[in-house]
Amino acid sequence: MSWTDERIDTLRTLWEGGQTASQIAEALGGVSRNAVIGKAHRLGLQSRPSPVKPNEPEAKAAAKPAPAAKAAPPPAPPAEEVPFDTAPPAPPAPPAAPKPATPVAMADDDVDDADDEAPAASPAEARPAADVPVMRSVGPGGFLRQNPGEQAAPITPAPPRRLVPAKPSEAIAGKTSLLDLNDRICKWPLGHPGEPDFHFCGDKVNPGFPYCVAHCGHAYQAQLPRRDRRPPPPLPYGGPRVR
DNA sequence: CCCTGATTCGC
DNA sequence: GCGAATCAGG
């Protein structure tokens, strides 16, 4: 196979669309994953986070001061994820509102007092605004001192929940779909095409076969000469009138 | 083990 | 230019 304009275009589209090199190679056909990667690089499609290259070699001498000053979120791919629609701009909550510092209860086993906090507010994870490096002084013993106003700040109101459509097909979630098939996973169908939960076995194949070992046992059965077959198979337990 | 992308280097 | 081989992290 050669890199026709059309195939290059497909490669570009899929690569920038976040498909992995393997997926692209399979979609194109006739090329290996390495070919796809090599071509992508030659095309200058270099981006995309690599699991092996966290950053460029720029961490030499001055690496201590402010590692948190990286305000570069990923290039916001056209992914179809729709989590919450809560507004991301977390209010930095500058040092203000010097609240009289309600002491945090140390014991958790209290059931009697429930006077603070709104009852409907689920704390979940208090997201600190991580875009501003927080400076703290160090107290004796090494603990980090709390900054003024820091205590009351990070309580975010419970974000409004909104129901969003679940991802495709709940019945098939986690199952091996047609798109997941490749040379090394079992293609034994489970269910029937058209049914909502139709999927494939997905186990590792018996090498050289399209199915796993177990399903090869279904697909390929030894054929004995007629006279050597055993007509009366053993009656299973639970059979009709076993006696 | 499986996966991933990056890089090298002979063709 | 191409891509298999190899590397290296998850």
CSV table of C-alpha atoms (C1' of nucleotides) in Angstrom, one decimal:
chain,number,residue,atom,x,y,z
A,1,MET,CA,0.0,0.0,0.0
A,2,SER,CA,1.2,3.5,-0.7
A,3,TRP,CA,0.3,6.8,0.9
A,4,THR,CA,-2.2,8.3,-1.5
A,5,ASP,CA,-3.6,11.7,-0.8
A,6,GLU,CA,-6.8,10.1,0.3
A,7,ARG,CA,-5.1,7.8,2.8
A,8,ILE,CA,-2.9,10.7,4.1
A,9,ASP,CA,-6.0,12.7,4.6
A,10,THR,CA,-7.7,9.9,6.5
A,11,LEU,CA,-4.5,9.5,8.6
A,12,ARG,CA,-4.5,13.2,9.4
A,13,THR,CA,-8.2,13.2,10.4
A,14,LEU,CA,-8.0,10.2,12.6
A,15,TRP,CA,-4.8,11.2,14.2
A,16,GLU,CA,-6.0,14.6,15.1
A,17,GLY,CA,-9.3,13.1,16.1
A,18,GLY,CA,-7.5,11.2,18.8
A,19,GLN,CA,-7.5,7.8,17.4
A,20,THR,CA,-4.5,5.7,18.4
A,21,ALA,CA,-2.0,4.6,15.8
A,22,SER,CA,-3.2,1.1,16.0
A,23,GLN,CA,-6.8,2.1,15.3
A,24,ILE,CA,-5.7,4.2,12.4
A,25,ALA,CA,-3.6,1.5,11.0
A,26,GLU,CA,-6.5,-0.9,11.1
A,27,ALA,CA,-8.9,1.6,9.7
A,28,LEU,CA,-6.6,2.3,6.8
A,29,GLY,CA,-5.6,-1.3,6.3
A,30,GLY,CA,-2.5,-2.5,4.7
A,31,VAL,CA,-0.2,-0.6,7.0
A,32,SER,CA,1.2,-1.3,10.4
A,33,ARG,CA,1.0,0.8,13.5
A,34,ASN,CA,4.6,1.8,13.1
A,35,ALA,CA,3.9,2.9,9.5
A,36,VAL,CA,1.2,5.2,10.8
A,37,ILE,CA,3.3,6.7,13.4
A,38,GLY,CA,6.2,7.2,11.1
A,39,LYS,CA,4.0,8.8,8.5
A,40,ALA,CA,2.3,11.0,11.1
A,41,HIS,CA,5.7,12.3,12.2
A,42,ARG,CA,6.9,12.9,8.7
A,43,LEU,CA,3.7,14.9,8.1
A,44,GLY,CA,4.4,16.9,11.2
A,45,LEU,CA,1.5,15.6,13.2
A,46,GLN,CA,3.9,15.4,16.0
A,47,SER,CA,1.6,16.5,18.9
A,48,ARG,CA,-0.6,14.2,21.0
A,49,PRO,CA,0.5,13.2,24.5
A,50,SER,CA,2.9,10.4,24.4
A,51,PRO,CA,3.0,8.0,27.3
A,52,VAL,CA,6.8,8.0,27.1
A,53,LYS,CA,7.4,11.7,26.7
A,54,PRO,CA,5.9,13.7,29.5
A,55,ASN,CA,7.5,17.0,28.4
A,56,GLU,CA,10.4,18.3,26.3
A,57,PRO,CA,13.9,18.3,27.8
A,58,GLU,CA,13.7,21.6,29.5
A,59,ALA,CA,14.1,20.5,33.1
A,60,LYS,CA,17.7,21.1,33.8
A,61,ALA,CA,18.9,23.4,36.5
A,62,ALA,CA,15.9,25.5,37.7
A,63,ALA,CA,13.3,22.9,38.2
A,64,LYS,CA,12.3,23.6,41.8
A,65,PRO,CA,10.7,27.0,41.9
A,66,ALA,CA,7.3,26.9,40.3
A,67,PRO,CA,6.3,23.6,38.7
A,68,ALA,CA,2.7,24.5,39.2
A,69,ALA,CA,2.9,27.5,36.8
A,70,LYS,CA,1.9,25.3,33.9
A,71,ALA,CA,-1.3,26.9,32.8
A,72,ALA,CA,-1.5,24.9,29.6
A,73,PRO,CA,-4.5,22.5,29.5
A,74,PRO,CA,-4.5,19.9,26.7
A,75,PRO,CA,-5.6,21.2,23.3
A,76,ALA,CA,-9.2,20.4,24.1
A,77,PRO,CA,-9.9,17.7,21.5
A,78,PRO,CA,-13.3,17.3,20.0
A,79,ALA,CA,-14.0,14.5,22.5
A,80,GLU,CA,-17.6,13.8,23.1
A,81,GLU,CA,-17.4,13.9,26.8
A,82,VAL,CA,-20.1,16.0,28.5
A,83,PRO,CA,-19.6,15.8,32.2
A,84,PHE,CA,-21.1,18.5,34.2
A,85,ASP,CA,-21.9,21.8,32.7
A,86,THR,CA,-20.6,23.6,35.8
A,87,ALA,CA,-18.7,26.7,35.1
A,88,PRO,CA,-15.0,25.8,35.3
A,89,PRO,CA,-13.6,29.2,36.3
A,90,ALA,CA,-13.0,28.4,39.9
A,91,PRO,CA,-13.1,31.5,41.9
A,92,PRO,CA,-9.7,32.0,43.4
A,93,ALA,CA,-11.1,33.4,46.6
A,94,PRO,CA,-8.4,35.8,47.5
A,95,PRO,CA,-7.5,36.4,51.1
A,96,ALA,CA,-10.6,38.1,52.3
A,97,ALA,CA,-13.6,37.4,54.5
A,98,PRO,CA,-11.7,36.7,57.6
A,99,LYS,CA,-14.3,34.5,59.1
A,100,PRO,CA,-14.2,33.8,62.8
A,101,ALA,CA,-12.6,30.5,62.0
A,102,THR,CA,-15.0,27.8,62.9
A,103,PRO,CA,-12.8,25.1,64.3
A,104,VAL,CA,-12.9,21.8,62.4
A,105,ALA,CA,-14.2,19.0,64.5
A,106,MET,CA,-11.5,16.4,65.0
A,107,ALA,CA,-13.9,13.6,65.9
A,108,ASP,CA,-15.9,12.1,63.1
A,109,ASP,CA,-18.2,9.9,65.1
A,110,ASP,CA,-20.5,12.7,66.1
A,111,VAL,CA,-24.2,12.3,65.2
A,112,ASP,CA,-25.7,14.9,67.5
A,113,ASP,CA,-24.5,18.2,66.2
A,114,ALA,CA,-25.4,19.1,62.6
A,115,ASP,CA,-25.5,22.9,62.6
A,116,ASP,CA,-22.9,23.9,60.1
A,117,GLU,CA,-22.9,23.4,56.3
A,118,ALA,CA,-25.9,23.2,54.1
A,119,PRO,CA,-27.3,19.7,54.3
A,120,ALA,CA,-27.7,19.3,50.5
A,121,ALA,CA,-24.2,20.3,49.8
A,122,SER,CA,-22.1,17.3,48.9
A,123,PRO,CA,-18.5,18.1,49.6
A,124,ALA,CA,-17.1,15.6,47.1
A,125,GLU,CA,-13.7,17.0,46.1
A,126,ALA,CA,-13.0,20.5,47.0
A,127,ARG,CA,-11.2,21.7,43.9
A,128,PRO,CA,-8.6,24.2,44.8
A,129,ALA,CA,-7.9,26.7,42.2
A,130,ALA,CA,-4.6,25.2,41.1
A,131,ASP,CA,-3.7,27.8,38.6
A,132,VAL,CA,-2.1,30.1,41.1
A,133,PRO,CA,0.9,28.8,43.0
A,134,VAL,CA,0.1,28.8,46.7
A,135,MET,CA,2.9,30.0,48.9
A,136,ARG,CA,2.9,28.8,52.5
A,137,SER,CA,5.2,29.4,55.4
A,138,VAL,CA,6.6,26.5,57.2
A,139,GLY,CA,6.0,26.1,60.8
A,140,PRO,CA,8.0,24.2,63.4
A,141,GLY,CA,8.0,20.6,62.7
A,142,GLY,CA,7.7,21.1,59.0
A,143,PHE,CA,3.9,21.5,58.8
A,144,LEU,CA,2.6,24.0,56.3
A,145,ARG,CA,0.9,27.0,57.8
A,146,GLN,CA,-2.5,27.9,56.6
A,147,ASN,CA,-2.8,31.2,54.8
A,148,PRO,CA,-5.3,33.8,56.0
A,149,GLY,CA,-8.7,33.2,54.6
A,150,GLU,CA,-7.8,29.8,53.3
A,151,GLN,CA,-9.9,27.9,55.6
A,152,ALA,CA,-13.3,29.2,54.6
A,153,ALA,CA,-12.5,29.5,50.9
A,154,PRO,CA,-12.6,26.2,49.1
A,155,ILE,CA,-16.1,25.3,49.8
A,156,THR,CA,-17.7,25.2,46.4
A,157,PRO,CA,-21.5,25.1,46.2
A,158,ALA,CA,-22.9,21.9,45.0
A,159,PRO,CA,-22.9,22.1,41.2
A,160,PRO,CA,-26.3,21.8,39.6
A,161,ARG,CA,-26.7,18.4,38.3
A,162,ARG,CA,-28.0,17.8,34.8
A,163,LEU,CA,-29.0,14.6,33.3
A,164,VAL,CA,-27.0,13.8,30.2
A,165,PRO,CA,-27.6,11.0,27.8
A,166,ALA,CA,-25.5,8.0,28.8
A,167,LYS,CA,-22.8,6.8,26.4
A,168,PRO,CA,-23.9,4.5,23.6
A,169,SER,CA,-25.8,1.4,24.5
A,170,GLU,CA,-25.8,0.6,28.2
A,171,ALA,CA,-26.2,-3.1,27.6
A,172,ILE,CA,-23.0,-3.4,25.6
A,173,ALA,CA,-20.9,-1.3,27.9
A,174,GLY,CA,-17.5,-2.9,28.5
A,175,LYS,CA,-18.3,-5.6,26.0
A,176,THR,CA,-16.3,-6.3,22.8
A,177,SER,CA,-18.0,-4.6,20.0
A,178,LEU,CA,-17.4,-5.0,16.3
A,179,LEU,CA,-15.0,-2.1,16.3
A,180,ASP,CA,-12.9,-3.8,18.9
A,181,LEU,CA,-12.2,-6.9,16.8
A,182,ASN,CA,-8.7,-7.5,15.8
A,183,ASP,CA,-6.4,-10.4,15.0
A,184,ARG,CA,-5.8,-11.5,18.5
A,185,ILE,CA,-9.1,-11.4,20.2
A,186,CYS,CA,-11.8,-14.0,20.0
A,187,LYS,CA,-14.5,-13.1,17.4
A,188,TRP,CA,-17.1,-15.6,18.7
A,189,PRO,CA,-20.4,-13.8,18.6
A,190,LEU,CA,-22.6,-13.7,21.7
A,191,GLY,CA,-26.2,-12.9,21.1
A,192,HIS,CA,-27.4,-11.9,17.7
A,193,PRO,CA,-26.7,-9.0,15.4
A,194,GLY,CA,-29.3,-6.3,15.9
A,195,GLU,CA,-29.9,-7.1,19.5
A,196,PRO,CA,-28.9,-4.4,21.8
A,197,ASP,CA,-26.4,-6.5,23.7
A,198,PHE,CA,-24.8,-8.2,20.8
A,199,HIS,CA,-21.1,-8.4,21.3
A,200,PHE,CA,-18.2,-10.7,20.8
A,201,CYS,CA,-16.3,-12.9,23.2
A,202,GLY,CA,-13.1,-10.8,23.2
A,203,ASP,CA,-10.8,-13.3,24.9
A,204,LYS,CA,-7.3,-13.9,23.6
A,205,VAL,CA,-7.4,-16.1,20.6
A,206,ASN,CA,-6.1,-19.5,20.3
A,207,PRO,CA,-3.0,-18.6,18.2
A,208,GLY,CA,-3.7,-19.2,14.6
A,209,PHE,CA,-7.5,-19.3,15.1
A,210,PRO,CA,-10.1,-16.6,15.1
A,211,TYR,CA,-11.5,-17.8,18.4
A,212,CYS,CA,-10.3,-18.4,21.9
A,213,VAL,CA,-9.5,-21.9,23.0
A,214,ALA,CA,-12.9,-22.4,24.5
A,215,HIS,CA,-14.8,-21.3,21.4
A,216,CYS,CA,-12.4,-23.2,19.1
A,217,GLY,CA,-13.8,-26.1,20.9
A,218,HIS,CA,-17.2,-25.2,19.6
A,219,ALA,CA,-16.1,-24.2,16.2
A,220,TYR,CA,-13.9,-27.1,15.4
A,221,GLN,CA,-14.9,-30.6,16.4
A,222,ALA,CA,-13.1,-33.7,15.7
A,223,GLN,CA,-14.8,-35.9,13.2
A,224,LEU,CA,-14.5,-39.6,13.7
A,225,PRO,CA,-15.3,-42.2,11.1
A,226,ARG,CA,-18.9,-43.2,11.3
A,227,ARG,CA,-18.2,-46.7,12.6
A,228,ASP,CA,-16.0,-45.3,15.3
A,229,ARG,CA,-18.5,-42.8,16.7
A,230,ARG,CA,-20.3,-43.3,19.9
A,231,PRO,CA,-24.0,-42.9,19.1
A,232,PRO,CA,-25.2,-43.1,22.7
A,233,PRO,CA,-23.8,-40.1,24.5
A,234,PRO,CA,-23.9,-40.3,28.2
A,235,LEU,CA,-27.2,-39.1,29.5
A,236,PRO,CA,-26.7,-35.9,31.5
A,237,TYR,CA,-28.0,-35.5,34.9
A,238,GLY,CA,-31.3,-33.9,35.0
A,239,GLY,CA,-32.3,-35.5,31.8
A,240,PRO,CA,-35.8,-36.8,31.4
A,241,ARG,CA,-36.5,-39.9,33.4
A,242,VAL,CA,-32.9,-40.8,34.3
A,243,ARG,CA,-33.3,-44.2,35.8
B,1,DC,C1',1.8,-9.5,29.5
B,2,DC,C1',-0.9,-5.9,27.1
B,3,DC,C1',-1.0,-1.2,25.3
B,4,DT,C1',0.9,3.5,23.8
B,5,DG,C1',4.0,6.9,20.9
B,6,DA,C1',9.1,8.1,19.7
B,7,DT,C1',13.1,7.2,17.6
B,8,DT,C1',16.5,4.9,14.8
B,9,DC,C1',18.3,3.3,10.7
B,10,DG,C1',18.6,0.2,6.6
B,11,DC,C1',16.3,0.1,2.6
C,1,DG,C1',10.0,8.5,2.0
C,2,DC,C1',9.1,4.3,4.1
C,3,DG,C1',8.4,1.2,8.0
C,4,DA,C1',10.4,-2.7,10.9
C,5,DA,C1',12.9,-2.9,14.9
C,6,DT,C1',13.7,-1.1,19.0
C,7,DC,C1',13.0,1.8,23.1
C,8,DA,C1',10.5,3.2,27.1
C,9,DG,C1',6.5,4.6,30.0
C,10,DG,C1',1.7,3.1,31.5
